[in-house]
């Protein structure tokens, strides 16, 4: 933070005025300017371009053109949109496709990677990973006869930072697969993709990176890091809309030898021959399964426009500035009220959300959402997550979020809520 840093509201407005990305906020639907949205890392805001596009998909492409639209931009959408995403993740042509959910794609990539390392029996991940990834690893091991041992590296500091020494020690000659989330969903810890990928390769293991919490906020260089497989979400920082499909990346060195475990007709070489024997399509197409929800798919395409225009480097720069501002205010204003930083302090070890921990975290999160017009989210046991999506979050949003989080505790406004959890937190 610069020397002239101040804690007042007008300082936030000055930062907004000097923000090179400030014009992008206007490309998003903002219904209620009083509402401070801090959950773009879970469900991104609605881009205005998507609103227009979805209307025209429904009215014209579906309503008027009917099935003819399959030949007019629907059938080739998974590959075409994959080509647009690849610029955000440092991938050369032909290595990214959009299809299915993160969980389904994680299954496909895990089975594919394990089949390339059949003689090895260890899978290395961490206990801080998103549970769906951990469950799918368990399911894959079960399908394969429970011959694999899944090692989950723990944290040494209360779920903020993984134990990197333990990670490096576990990656050995028996390791088939290393798989991690590039940015951890609770603490926001950011792994060193290049170093860990190198370590996995030195041991002869393959790696899958889950980019759900980094794509669109943190620069990613899959080709430079020689990553084997990767995948990520489009409804978080990429603003594709609830349940929009995921993307997956397969390094071209594996494109011929890898196989998807789901042999669907969209992965068939010549699907409209309706041949009754499966013959996998070339390249990445074989990782497709079946008919995709096209409205969501095409919404992603429009949602990507502002992201591509802003550029990954500028997004990262703003994300770091927003987070540093957030932490500075939080140290001064919230720490004395019992809030503790649940994310790494060093910006080079952090993605684009910040967790604050408080013994009353669950009830604070509720009063923020229900009475104080701030939307963060809550992750057990005591983390309030503030997502700082750089494309539309303003410095004033940060200031307001801190100010209202102060009120919630200083005036004990959370007291009216029970500690029993709602089903979605
Ligand atoms: C959000 C997220 C997912 C979500 O998976 P879905 O199949 O889209 O529900 C998976 N992994 C990580 C790391 C996530 O952050």
PDB file of N, CA, C and O in Angstrom, residues 160 187 323 326-327 330-331 335 338-346 350 354-357 383:
ATOM      1  N   UNK A 160      -4.306 -23.421   6.404  1.00  0.00           N
ATOM      2  CA  UNK A 160      -4.006 -22.301   5.506  1.00  0.00           C
ATOM      3  C   UNK A 160      -2.992 -22.744   4.447  1.00  0.00           C
ATOM      4  O   UNK A 160      -3.239 -22.644   3.251  1.00  0.00           O
ATOM      5  N   UNK A 187      -8.500 -21.389   2.030  1.00  0.00           N
ATOM      6  CA  UNK A 187      -7.546 -20.339   2.416  1.00  0.00           C
ATOM      7  C   UNK A 187      -7.101 -19.472   1.245  1.00  0.00           C
ATOM      8  O   UNK A 187      -6.567 -18.388   1.445  1.00  0.00           O
ATOM      9  N   UNK A 323      -6.696  -7.234  -2.797  1.00  0.00           N
ATOM     10  CA  UNK A 323      -6.466  -8.092  -1.627  1.00  0.00           C
ATOM     11  C   UNK A 323      -5.564  -7.421  -0.606  1.00  0.00           C
ATOM     12  O   UNK A 323      -5.780  -7.538   0.603  1.00  0.00           O
ATOM     13  N   UNK A 326      -7.628  -4.943   1.171  1.00  0.00           N
ATOM     14  CA  UNK A 326      -8.535  -5.653   2.080  1.00  0.00           C
ATOM     15  C   UNK A 326      -7.800  -6.042   3.367  1.00  0.00           C
ATOM     16  O   UNK A 326      -8.277  -5.812   4.485  1.00  0.00           O
ATOM     17  N   UNK A 327      -6.619  -6.638   3.205  1.00  0.00           N
ATOM     18  CA  UNK A 327      -5.889  -7.145   4.377  1.00  0.00           C
ATOM     19  C   UNK A 327      -5.431  -5.990   5.269  1.00  0.00           C
ATOM     20  O   UNK A 327      -5.498  -6.065   6.493  1.00  0.00           O
ATOM     21  N   UNK A 330      -8.384  -4.794   7.130  1.00  0.00           N
ATOM     22  CA  UNK A 330      -8.791  -5.820   8.074  1.00  0.00           C
ATOM     23  C   UNK A 330      -7.855  -5.861   9.291  1.00  0.00           C
ATOM     24  O   UNK A 330      -8.310  -5.961  10.435  1.00  0.00           O
ATOM     25  N   UNK A 331      -6.555  -5.749   9.043  1.00  0.00           N
ATOM     26  CA  UNK A 331      -5.585  -5.725  10.158  1.00  0.00           C
ATOM     27  C   UNK A 331      -5.894  -4.580  11.122  1.00  0.00           C
ATOM     28  O   UNK A 331      -5.810  -4.725  12.334  1.00  0.00           O
ATOM     29  N   UNK A 335      -9.134  -6.937  12.986  1.00  0.00           N
ATOM     30  CA  UNK A 335      -8.337  -7.804  13.876  1.00  0.00           C
ATOM     31  C   UNK A 335      -8.631  -7.536  15.359  1.00  0.00           C
ATOM     32  O   UNK A 335      -8.784  -8.487  16.139  1.00  0.00           O
ATOM     33  N   UNK A 338     -11.452  -9.644  16.809  1.00  0.00           N
ATOM     34  CA  UNK A 338     -11.397 -11.111  16.853  1.00  0.00           C
ATOM     35  C   UNK A 338     -11.341 -11.791  15.501  1.00  0.00           C
ATOM     36  O   UNK A 338     -11.353 -13.013  15.423  1.00  0.00           O
ATOM     37  N   UNK A 339     -11.305 -11.022  14.423  1.00  0.00           N
ATOM     38  CA  UNK A 339     -11.150 -11.632  13.092  1.00  0.00           C
ATOM     39  C   UNK A 339      -9.665 -11.953  12.882  1.00  0.00           C
ATOM     40  O   UNK A 339      -8.802 -11.136  13.191  1.00  0.00           O
ATOM     41  N   UNK A 340      -9.424 -13.145  12.308  1.00  0.00           N
ATOM     42  CA  UNK A 340      -8.039 -13.520  12.008  1.00  0.00           C
ATOM     43  C   UNK A 340      -7.905 -13.858  10.543  1.00  0.00           C
ATOM     44  O   UNK A 340      -8.788 -14.502   9.975  1.00  0.00           O
ATOM     45  N   UNK A 341      -6.782 -13.478   9.970  1.00  0.00           N
ATOM     46  CA  UNK A 341      -6.553 -13.785   8.563  1.00  0.00           C
ATOM     47  C   UNK A 341      -6.433 -15.298   8.383  1.00  0.00           C
ATOM     48  O   UNK A 341      -5.604 -15.938   9.027  1.00  0.00           O
ATOM     49  N   UNK A 342      -7.263 -15.858   7.507  1.00  0.00           N
ATOM     50  CA  UNK A 342      -7.220 -17.305   7.243  1.00  0.00           C
ATOM     51  C   UNK A 342      -6.610 -17.593   5.878  1.00  0.00           C
ATOM     52  O   UNK A 342      -6.839 -18.659   5.310  1.00  0.00           O
ATOM     53  N   UNK A 343      -5.875 -16.624   5.342  1.00  0.00           N
ATOM     54  CA  UNK A 343      -5.226 -16.764   4.025  1.00  0.00           C
ATOM     55  C   UNK A 343      -3.763 -16.379   4.166  1.00  0.00           C
ATOM     56  O   UNK A 343      -3.404 -15.678   5.115  1.00  0.00           O
ATOM     57  N   UNK A 344      -2.928 -16.809   3.201  1.00  0.00           N
ATOM     58  CA  UNK A 344      -1.512 -16.412   3.285  1.00  0.00           C
ATOM     59  C   UNK A 344      -1.362 -14.888   3.205  1.00  0.00           C
ATOM     60  O   UNK A 344      -2.123 -14.223   2.505  1.00  0.00           O
ATOM     61  N   UNK A 345      -0.387 -14.367   3.923  1.00  0.00           N
ATOM     62  CA  UNK A 345      -0.139 -12.925   3.902  1.00  0.00           C
ATOM     63  C   UNK A 345       0.600 -12.476   2.652  1.00  0.00           C
ATOM     64  O   UNK A 345       0.413 -11.373   2.166  1.00  0.00           O
ATOM     65  N   UNK A 346       1.439 -13.372   2.156  1.00  0.00           N
ATOM     66  CA  UNK A 346       2.259 -13.029   0.998  1.00  0.00           C
ATOM     67  C   UNK A 346       1.411 -13.141  -0.278  1.00  0.00           C
ATOM     68  O   UNK A 346       0.912 -14.218  -0.610  1.00  0.00           O
ATOM     69  N   UNK A 350      -1.041 -16.423  -2.846  1.00  0.00           N
ATOM     70  CA  UNK A 350      -2.480 -16.273  -2.611  1.00  0.00           C
ATOM     71  C   UNK A 350      -3.222 -16.083  -3.925  1.00  0.00           C
ATOM     72  O   UNK A 350      -2.727 -15.396  -4.819  1.00  0.00           O
ATOM     73  N   UNK A 354     -10.120 -13.979   0.064  1.00  0.00           N
ATOM     74  CA  UNK A 354      -9.506 -13.893   1.384  1.00  0.00           C
ATOM     75  C   UNK A 354     -10.461 -14.489   2.395  1.00  0.00           C
ATOM     76  O   UNK A 354     -11.655 -14.181   2.389  1.00  0.00           O
ATOM     77  N   UNK A 355      -9.939 -15.354   3.239  1.00  0.00           N
ATOM     78  CA  UNK A 355     -10.756 -15.893   4.325  1.00  0.00           C
ATOM     79  C   UNK A 355     -10.412 -15.166   5.602  1.00  0.00           C
ATOM     80  O   UNK A 355      -9.240 -14.979   5.923  1.00  0.00           O
ATOM     81  N   UNK A 356     -11.453 -14.759   6.302  1.00  0.00           N
ATOM     82  CA  UNK A 356     -11.262 -14.238   7.655  1.00  0.00           C
ATOM     83  C   UNK A 356     -11.905 -15.239   8.595  1.00  0.00           C
ATOM     84  O   UNK A 356     -13.027 -15.709   8.346  1.00  0.00           O
ATOM     85  N   UNK A 357     -11.197 -15.573   9.639  1.00  0.00           N
ATOM     86  CA  UNK A 357     -11.729 -16.548  10.593  1.00  0.00           C
ATOM     87  C   UNK A 357     -12.173 -15.827  11.851  1.00  0.00           C
ATOM     88  O   UNK A 357     -11.531 -14.884  12.290  1.00  0.00           O
ATOM     89  N   UNK A 383     -14.547 -19.996   8.650  1.00  0.00           N
ATOM     90  CA  UNK A 383     -14.033 -19.108   7.598  1.00  0.00           C
ATOM     91  C   UNK A 383     -15.139 -18.317   6.918  1.00  0.00           C
ATOM     92  O   UNK A 383     -16.083 -18.908   6.374  1.00  0.00           O
TER      93      UNK A 383
END
